[in-house]
């Protein structure tokens, strides 16, 4: 399922930007730990990408959030990665983490967002009851762009 989510995100990013995205696989830390399944998943997904099973993006993980958003944090930890500090797409390990990250981006960082579910026959607009009117309109616009360009 994570691979399918990544492939859908890559497709949507390319529709919007026309470029190859950098995909970061979020975990609590940046090393593989068998006791933390999300780190193992990230390592497997990266190996799949390395072997060409996932195409069209640079993918790296597991990466902690500081390494995903900060080149300096990654360098401090000795992480050499084209994705670290430059991620276009962040893949959360689960729905709960993704929800918290999304709300932090909106409410703490003040970012404008658009939300859709892709990989279906048509994109599905996915907003929260508390989203602003602007966010809801941006979500509809994103779904429309995805439908038109994705044909």
Coordinates of N, CA, C and O in Angstrom, one line a residue:
X1 N 0.8 -1.2 0.0 CA 0.0 0.0 0.0 C 0.9 1.3 0.0 O 0.5 2.2 -0.7
X2 N 2.0 1.2 0.8 CA 2.8 2.4 0.8 C 3.4 2.7 -0.6 O 3.6 3.8 -1.0
X3 N 3.8 1.6 -1.3 CA 4.3 1.8 -2.7 C 3.3 2.4 -3.6 O 3.6 3.3 -4.3
X4 N 2.1 2.0 -3.5 CA 1.0 2.5 -4.3 C 0.8 4.0 -3.9 O 0.6 4.8 -4.8
X5 N 0.9 4.3 -2.7 CA 0.7 5.8 -2.2 C 1.9 6.6 -2.8 O 1.7 7.7 -3.3
X6 N 3.1 6.0 -2.8 CA 4.3 6.7 -3.3 C 4.1 6.9 -4.8 O 4.3 8.0 -5.3
X7 N 3.7 5.9 -5.5 CA 3.5 6.0 -7.0 C 2.4 7.0 -7.3 O 2.6 7.8 -8.3
X8 N 1.3 7.1 -6.6 CA 0.3 8.1 -6.8 C 0.8 9.5 -6.5 O 0.6 10.4 -7.3
X9 N 1.6 9.6 -5.5 CA 2.2 11.0 -5.1 C 3.2 11.4 -6.2 O 3.2 12.6 -6.6
X10 N 4.0 10.5 -6.7 CA 4.9 10.8 -7.8 C 4.1 11.3 -9.0 O 4.5 12.3 -9.6
X11 N 3.1 10.6 -9.4 CA 2.3 11.0 -10.5 C 1.7 12.4 -10.3 O 1.8 13.2 -11.3
X12 N 1.1 12.6 -9.2 CA 0.5 13.9 -8.9 C 1.5 15.1 -9.0 O 1.3 16.1 -9.5
X13 N 2.7 14.8 -8.4 CA 3.7 15.8 -8.4 C 4.2 16.2 -9.8 O 4.4 17.3 -10.1
X14 N 4.3 15.1 -10.6 CA 4.7 15.4 -12.0 C 3.7 16.1 -12.8 O 4.0 16.9 -13.6
X15 N 2.4 15.8 -12.5 CA 1.3 16.6 -13.1 C 1.4 18.1 -12.8 O 1.2 18.9 -13.7
X16 N 1.6 18.3 -11.5 CA 1.7 19.7 -11.1 C 2.9 20.5 -11.5 O 2.9 21.6 -12.0
X17 N 4.1 19.8 -11.4 CA 5.4 20.5 -11.6 C 6.1 20.1 -12.9 O 6.9 20.9 -13.3
X18 N 5.8 18.9 -13.4 CA 6.5 18.5 -14.6 C 7.9 18.0 -14.3 O 8.7 17.7 -15.2
X19 N 8.2 17.9 -13.0 CA 9.6 17.5 -12.6 C 9.6 16.2 -11.8 O 8.5 15.7 -11.3
X20 N 10.7 15.6 -11.7 CA 10.9 14.4 -10.9 C 11.0 14.7 -9.4 O 11.9 15.5 -9.0
X21 N 10.1 14.2 -8.5 CA 10.2 14.6 -7.1 C 11.2 13.9 -6.3 O 11.7 12.8 -6.7
X22 N 11.5 14.4 -5.2 CA 12.4 13.8 -4.1 C 11.4 13.4 -3.0 O 10.7 14.2 -2.5
X23 N 11.4 12.1 -2.7 CA 10.4 11.5 -1.8 C 11.2 11.1 -0.5 O 12.1 10.3 -0.6
X24 N 10.7 11.6 0.6 CA 11.3 11.2 1.9 C 10.4 10.3 2.6 O 9.2 10.6 2.7
X25 N 10.9 9.2 3.2 CA 10.1 8.3 4.0 C 10.3 8.5 5.5 O 11.4 8.3 6.0
X26 N 9.3 9.1 6.1 CA 9.4 9.6 7.5 C 9.4 8.4 8.5 O 8.7 7.5 8.4
X27 N 10.3 8.6 9.5 CA 10.4 7.7 10.6 C 10.9 8.5 11.8 O 11.2 9.6 11.7
X28 N 10.9 7.9 13.0 CA 11.4 8.6 14.2 C 12.9 8.7 14.2 O 13.4 9.6 14.8
X29 N 13.6 7.9 13.4 CA 15.0 8.0 13.3 C 15.5 7.6 11.9 O 14.7 7.1 11.1
X30 N 16.7 7.8 11.6 CA 17.2 7.6 10.3 C 18.0 6.4 10.1 O 18.8 6.3 9.1
X31 N 17.9 5.4 11.0 CA 18.6 4.1 10.8 C 17.5 3.0 10.8 O 16.4 3.2 11.4
X32 N 17.8 1.9 10.2 CA 16.9 0.8 10.2 C 17.0 0.1 11.6 O 18.1 -0.2 12.0
X33 N 15.8 0.0 12.2 CA 15.7 -0.7 13.5 C 14.6 -1.7 13.4 O 13.5 -1.4 13.2
X34 N 15.0 -3.0 13.5 CA 14.0 -4.1 13.3 C 12.8 -4.0 14.3 O 11.7 -4.5 14.0
X35 N 13.0 -3.3 15.4 CA 11.8 -3.1 16.3 C 10.9 -1.9 15.9 O 9.9 -1.7 16.5
X36 N 11.2 -1.2 14.8 CA 10.4 -0.1 14.3 C 10.1 -0.4 12.9 O 10.9 -0.2 11.9
X37 N 8.9 -1.0 12.6 CA 8.5 -1.5 11.3 C 8.6 -0.4 10.2 O 9.0 -0.7 9.0
X38 N 8.3 0.8 10.5 CA 8.4 1.9 9.5 C 9.8 2.1 9.0 O 10.0 2.5 7.8
X39 N 10.8 1.8 9.8 CA 12.2 1.9 9.3 C 12.5 0.8 8.3 O 13.2 1.0 7.4
X40 N 12.0 -0.4 8.6 CA 12.2 -1.6 7.8 C 11.5 -1.3 6.4 O 12.0 -1.6 5.4
X41 N 10.2 -0.9 6.5 CA 9.5 -0.5 5.3 C 10.2 0.4 4.5 O 10.3 0.3 3.2
X42 N 10.8 1.5 5.1 CA 11.5 2.5 4.3 C 12.7 1.9 3.6 O 13.0 2.2 2.4
X43 N 13.4 1.0 4.3 CA 14.6 0.4 3.7 C 14.2 -0.5 2.5 O 14.9 -0.5 1.4
X44 N 13.1 -1.2 2.6 CA 12.6 -2.1 1.6 C 12.2 -1.2 0.4 O 12.5 -1.5 -0.8
X45 N 11.5 -0.2 0.6 CA 11.0 0.7 -0.5 C 12.2 1.4 -1.2 O 12.2 1.4 -2.4
X46 N 13.2 1.8 -0.5 CA 14.4 2.4 -1.1 C 15.1 1.3 -2.0 O 15.5 1.7 -3.1
X47 N 15.2 0.1 -1.5 CA 15.8 -0.9 -2.3 C 15.0 -1.2 -3.6 O 15.5 -1.4 -4.7
X48 N 13.6 -1.2 -3.4 CA 12.8 -1.4 -4.6 C 13.0 -0.2 -5.6 O 13.1 -0.5 -6.8
X49 N 13.2 1.0 -5.1 CA 13.4 2.1 -6.0 C 14.8 1.9 -6.7 O 14.9 2.2 -7.9
X50 N 15.8 1.5 -5.9 CA 17.1 1.3 -6.5 C 17.1 0.3 -7.6 O 17.8 0.4 -8.6
X51 N 16.3 -0.7 -7.5 CA 16.2 -1.8 -8.5 C 15.2 -1.5 -9.6 O 15.0 -2.3 -10.5
X52 N 14.6 -0.3 -9.6 CA 13.7 0.1 -10.7 C 12.3 -0.4 -10.5 O 11.5 -0.2 -11.4
X53 N 11.9 -0.9 -9.4 CA 10.6 -1.3 -9.1 C 9.6 -0.1 -8.9 O 8.4 -0.2 -9.0
X54 N 10.2 1.0 -8.4 CA 9.5 2.3 -8.3 C 10.3 3.3 -9.1 O 11.5 3.4 -8.9
X55 N 9.6 3.9 -10.1 CA 10.4 4.8 -11.0 C 9.8 6.2 -10.9 O 8.8 6.5 -10.5
X56 N 10.7 7.1 -11.4 CA 10.3 8.5 -11.6 C 10.5 9.4 -10.4 O 10.0 10.5 -10.3
X57 N 11.3 9.0 -9.4 CA 11.6 9.8 -8.2 C 12.9 9.4 -7.6 O 13.3 8.3 -7.7
X58 N 13.4 10.3 -6.8 CA 14.5 10.0 -5.9 C 13.9 9.7 -4.6 O 13.1 10.5 -4.1
X59 N 14.2 8.5 -4.0 CA 13.5 8.1 -2.8 C 14.6 7.8 -1.7 O 15.6 7.1 -2.0
X60 N 14.4 8.3 -0.5 CA 15.3 8.0 0.6 C 14.6 7.9 1.9 O 13.5 8.5 2.1
X61 N 15.1 7.0 2.7 CA 14.5 6.8 4.1 C 15.1 5.5 4.7 O 15.8 4.8 4.0
X62 N 14.9 5.3 5.9 CA 14.1 6.2 6.8 C 14.9 7.5 7.1 O 16.1 7.5 7.2
X63 N 14.1 8.5 7.2 CA 14.6 9.8 7.6 C 13.8 10.4 8.7 O 12.5 10.4 8.6
X64 N 14.4 10.9 9.7 CA 13.7 11.7 10.7 C 13.2 13.0 10.2 O 13.8 13.5 9.2
X65 N 12.2 13.6 10.7 CA 11.7 14.9 10.2 C 12.8 16.0 10.1 O 12.8 16.7 9.1
X66 N 13.6 16.1 11.1 CA 14.7 17.1 11.0 C 15.6 16.9 9.7 O 15.9 17.9 9.1
X67 N 15.8 15.7 9.4 CA 16.7 15.4 8.2 C 15.9 15.7 6.9 O 16.5 16.0 5.9
X68 N 14.6 15.5 7.0 CA 13.8 15.7 5.8 C 13.7 17.2 5.4 O 13.8 17.6 4.3
X69 N 13.6 18.1 6.4 CA 13.4 19.5 6.2 C 14.7 20.4 6.3 O 14.7 21.5 5.9
X70 N 15.8 19.8 6.8 CA 17.0 20.6 7.0 C 18.2 19.9 6.5 O 18.6 18.9 7.0
X71 N 18.9 20.6 5.6 CA 20.2 20.1 5.1 C 21.2 20.1 6.2 O 22.0 19.2 6.3
X72 N 21.1 21.1 7.0 CA 22.1 21.3 8.2 C 21.9 20.1 9.1 O 22.9 19.5 9.6
X73 N 20.7 19.7 9.5 CA 20.5 18.6 10.4 C 21.0 17.3 9.8 O 21.6 16.5 10.5
X74 N 20.7 17.1 8.5 CA 21.2 15.9 7.9 C 22.7 15.9 7.9 O 23.3 14.8 8.2
X75 N 23.4 17.0 7.5 CA 24.8 17.1 7.5 C 25.4 16.8 8.9 O 26.4 16.1 9.1
X76 N 24.8 17.4 9.9 CA 25.2 17.2 11.3 C 25.2 15.7 11.7 O 26.1 15.2 12.4
X77 N 24.2 15.0 11.2 CA 24.1 13.5 11.5 C 24.9 12.7 10.5 O 24.8 11.5 10.5
X78 N 25.6 13.3 9.5 CA 26.4 12.6 8.6 C 25.6 11.9 7.5 O 26.1 10.9 6.8
X79 N 24.4 12.4 7.2 CA 23.5 11.8 6.2 C 23.8 12.5 4.8 O 23.7 13.7 4.7
X80 N 24.3 11.7 3.9 CA 24.5 12.2 2.5 C 23.3 11.7 1.7 O 23.2 10.5 1.4
X81 N 22.5 12.6 1.2 CA 21.3 12.3 0.5 C 20.8 13.5 -0.3 O 20.8 14.6 0.1
X82 N 20.4 13.2 -1.6 CA 19.9 14.2 -2.4 C 18.5 14.6 -1.9 O 18.0 15.7 -2.2
X83 N 17.8 13.8 -1.1 CA 16.5 14.0 -0.7 C 16.5 14.8 0.7 O 15.7 15.7 0.8
X84 N 17.4 14.5 1.5 CA 17.5 15.1 2.9 C 17.6 16.7 2.7 O 18.5 17.2 2.0
X85 N 16.6 17.4 3.3 CA 16.6 18.8 3.2 C 16.0 19.4 2.0 O 15.9 20.6 1.8
X86 N 15.6 18.5 1.0 CA 15.1 18.9 -0.3 C 13.9 18.1 -0.6 O 13.5 18.1 -1.8
X87 N 13.2 17.5 0.3 CA 12.1 16.6 -0.1 C 10.9 17.4 -0.6 O 10.5 18.5 -0.1
X88 N 10.3 16.9 -1.7 CA 9.1 17.4 -2.3 C 7.9 16.7 -1.7 O 6.8 17.3 -1.7
X89 N 8.1 15.5 -1.4 CA 7.0 14.6 -0.9 C 7.5 13.9 0.4 O 8.6 13.4 0.4
X90 N 6.6 14.0 1.4 CA 6.9 13.3 2.7 C 5.9 12.2 2.8 O 4.7 12.4 2.8
X91 N 6.4 10.9 2.9 CA 5.5 9.8 3.1 C 5.5 9.5 4.6 O 6.5 9.1 5.2
X92 N 4.4 9.6 5.3 CA 4.3 9.3 6.7 C 4.1 7.8 6.9 O 3.6 7.1 6.0
X93 N 4.6 7.3 8.0 CA 4.5 5.8 8.2 C 3.1 5.3 8.4 O 2.9 4.1 8.2
X94 N 2.2 6.2 8.8 CA 0.8 5.7 9.0 C -0.1 6.9 9.0 O 0.3 8.0 9.0
X95 N -1.4 6.6 9.0 CA -2.4 7.7 8.9 C -2.4 8.6 10.1 O -2.5 9.9 9.9
X96 N -2.2 8.1 11.3 CA -2.1 9.0 12.4 C -1.0 10.0 12.4 O -1.1 11.2 12.6
X97 N 0.2 9.5 12.0 CA 1.4 10.4 11.9 C 1.1 11.4 10.7 O 1.5 12.6 10.9
X98 N 0.6 11.0 9.6 CA 0.3 11.9 8.5 C -0.7 13.0 8.9 O -0.5 14.1 8.5
X99 N -1.7 12.6 9.7 CA -2.7 13.6 10.1 C -2.0 14.6 11.0 O -2.3 15.8 10.8
X100 N -1.2 14.2 11.9 CA -0.5 15.1 12.8 C 0.4 16.0 12.0 O 0.5 17.3 12.2
X101 N 1.2 15.5 11.1 CA 2.1 16.2 10.3 C 1.3 17.3 9.5 O 1.7 18.4 9.4
X102 N 0.3 16.9 8.9 CA -0.6 17.8 8.0 C -1.0 19.0 8.9 O -0.9 20.1 8.5
X103 N -1.6 18.7 10.0 CA -2.1 19.8 10.9 C -1.0 20.7 11.4 O -1.2 21.9 11.5
X104 N 0.2 20.1 11.7 CA 1.3 20.9 12.1 C 1.8 21.8 11.0 O 2.1 23.0 11.2
X105 N 1.8 21.3 9.7 CA 2.2 22.2 8.6 C 1.2 23.3 8.5 O 1.6 24.5 8.2
X106 N -0.1 23.1 8.6 CA -1.1 24.1 8.5 C -1.1 25.1 9.7 O -1.0 26.3 9.5
X107 N -1.2 24.5 10.9 CA -1.4 25.4 12.1 C -0.2 25.9 12.7 O -0.2 27.1 13.2
X108 N 0.9 25.2 12.6 CA 2.2 25.7 13.2 C 3.1 26.5 12.2 O 3.6 27.5 12.6
X109 N 3.1 25.9 11.0 CA 4.0 26.6 10.0 C 3.2 27.5 9.1 O 3.8 28.3 8.4
X110 N 1.9 27.5 9.2 CA 1.1 28.4 8.4 C 1.0 28.2 6.9 O 0.8 29.1 6.2
X111 N 1.3 27.0 6.5 CA 1.3 26.7 5.0 C -0.2 26.6 4.5 O -1.1 26.2 5.2
X112 N -0.3 27.0 3.2 CA -1.6 26.8 2.5 C -1.5 25.4 1.9 O -0.5 25.0 1.4
X113 N -2.6 24.7 2.0 CA -2.6 23.3 1.6 C -3.8 23.0 0.7 O -4.8 23.6 0.7
X114 N -3.6 21.9 -0.1 CA -4.7 21.4 -0.9 C -4.6 19.9 -0.7 O -3.5 19.3 -0.6
X115 N -5.7 19.2 -0.6 CA -5.7 17.8 -0.2 C -6.6 17.0 -1.2 O -7.8 17.3 -1.3
X116 N -6.0 16.0 -1.8 CA -6.8 15.1 -2.6 C -6.4 13.6 -2.4 O -5.3 13.4 -1.9
X117 N -7.2 12.7 -2.7 CA -6.9 11.3 -2.7 C -6.7 10.9 -4.2 O -7.7 11.2 -5.0
X118 N -5.6 10.4 -4.6 CA -5.4 10.1 -6.0 C -5.2 8.6 -6.1 O -5.2 7.8 -5.1
X119 N -5.1 8.1 -7.3 CA -5.0 6.6 -7.5 C -6.4 6.0 -7.8 O -6.5 4.8 -7.9
X120 N -7.4 6.8 -7.8 CA -8.8 6.4 -8.0 C -9.1 6.8 -9.5 O -8.3 7.5 -10.1
X121 N -10.3 6.4 -10.0 CA -10.6 6.7 -11.3 C -10.7 8.2 -11.5 O -10.4 8.7 -12.6
X122 N -11.1 8.9 -10.5 CA -11.0 10.4 -10.5 C -10.5 10.8 -9.1 O -10.8 10.1 -8.1
X123 N -9.8 11.9 -9.0 CA -9.3 12.4 -7.7 C -10.5 12.7 -6.8 O -11.5 13.1 -7.2
X124 N -10.3 12.4 -5.5 CA -11.3 12.7 -4.5 C -10.8 13.9 -3.6 O -9.7 13.8 -3.1
X125 N -11.6 14.9 -3.5 CA -11.3 16.1 -2.7 C -11.4 15.6 -1.2 O -12.4 15.1 -0.8
X126 N -10.3 15.9 -0.5 CA -10.3 15.4 0.9 C -9.9 16.6 1.8 O -8.8 17.0 2.0
X127 N -11.0 17.2 2.4 CA -10.8 18.3 3.3 C -11.3 18.0 4.7 O -12.0 17.0 4.9
X128 N -10.8 18.8 5.6 CA -11.2 18.7 7.0 C -12.4 19.7 7.3 O -12.4 20.7 6.6
X129 N -13.2 19.4 8.2 CA -14.3 20.3 8.6 C -13.7 21.7 9.0 O -14.3 22.7 8.8
X130 N -12.5 21.7 9.6 CA -11.9 22.9 10.0 C -11.0 23.6 9.0 O -10.5 24.7 9.3
X131 N -10.9 23.1 7.8 CA -10.1 23.7 6.7 C -10.7 25.1 6.4 O -12.0 25.3 6.4
X132 N -9.9 26.0 5.9 CA -10.3 27.3 5.5 C -11.0 27.1 4.1 O -10.8 26.1 3.4
X133 N -11.8 28.1 3.8 CA -12.4 28.2 2.4 C -11.3 28.1 1.4 O -11.5 27.4 0.4
X134 N -10.2 28.8 1.6 CA -9.1 28.8 0.6 C -8.6 27.4 0.4 O -8.4 26.9 -0.7
X135 N -8.4 26.6 1.5 CA -7.9 25.3 1.4 C -8.9 24.4 0.6 O -8.4 23.5 -0.2
X136 N -10.1 24.6 0.9 CA -11.1 23.8 0.2 C -11.1 24.1 -1.3 O -11.2 23.2 -2.1
X137 N -11.0 25.4 -1.6 CA -11.0 25.8 -3.0 C -9.7 25.3 -3.7 O -9.7 24.8 -4.9
X138 N -8.6 25.3 -3.0 CA -7.3 24.8 -3.5 C -7.4 23.3 -3.8 O -6.9 22.8 -4.8
X139 N -8.1 22.6 -2.9 CA -8.3 21.2 -3.1 C -9.1 20.8 -4.3 O -8.8 19.9 -5.1
X140 N -10.2 21.6 -4.5 CA -11.0 21.4 -5.8 C -10.2 21.8 -7.0 O -10.2 21.0 -8.0
X141 N -9.4 22.8 -6.9 CA -8.5 23.2 -8.1 C -7.5 22.1 -8.4 O -7.3 21.8 -9.5
X142 N -6.9 21.6 -7.3 CA -5.9 20.5 -7.5 C -6.5 19.3 -8.2 O -6.0 18.7 -9.1
X143 N -7.7 18.9 -7.7 CA -8.4 17.8 -8.3 C -8.7 18.0 -9.8 O -8.6 17.1 -10.6
X144 N -9.2 19.3 -10.1 CA -9.5 19.6 -11.4 C -8.3 19.5 -12.3 O -8.3 19.0 -13.5
X145 N -7.1 20.1 -11.9 CA -5.9 20.0 -12.6 C -5.5 18.6 -12.8 O -5.1 18.2 -13.9
X146 N -5.6 17.8 -11.8 CA -5.2 16.4 -11.9 C -6.0 15.6 -12.9 O -5.5 14.8 -13.7
X147 N -7.3 15.9 -12.9 CA -8.2 15.3 -13.9 C -7.9 15.7 -15.3 O -7.8 14.9 -16.2
X148 N -7.6 17.0 -15.6 CA -7.4 17.5 -16.9 C -6.0 17.0 -17.4 O -6.0 16.5 -18.6
X149 N -5.0 17.2 -16.7 CA -3.7 16.9 -17.2 C -3.4 15.4 -17.1 O -2.7 14.9 -17.9
X150 N -4.0 14.7 -16.2 CA -3.8 13.3 -16.0 C -4.5 12.4 -17.1 O -4.3 11.2 -17.1
X151 N -5.3 13.0 -18.0 CA -6.0 12.2 -19.0 C -5.1 11.6 -20.0 O -4.1 12.1 -20.4

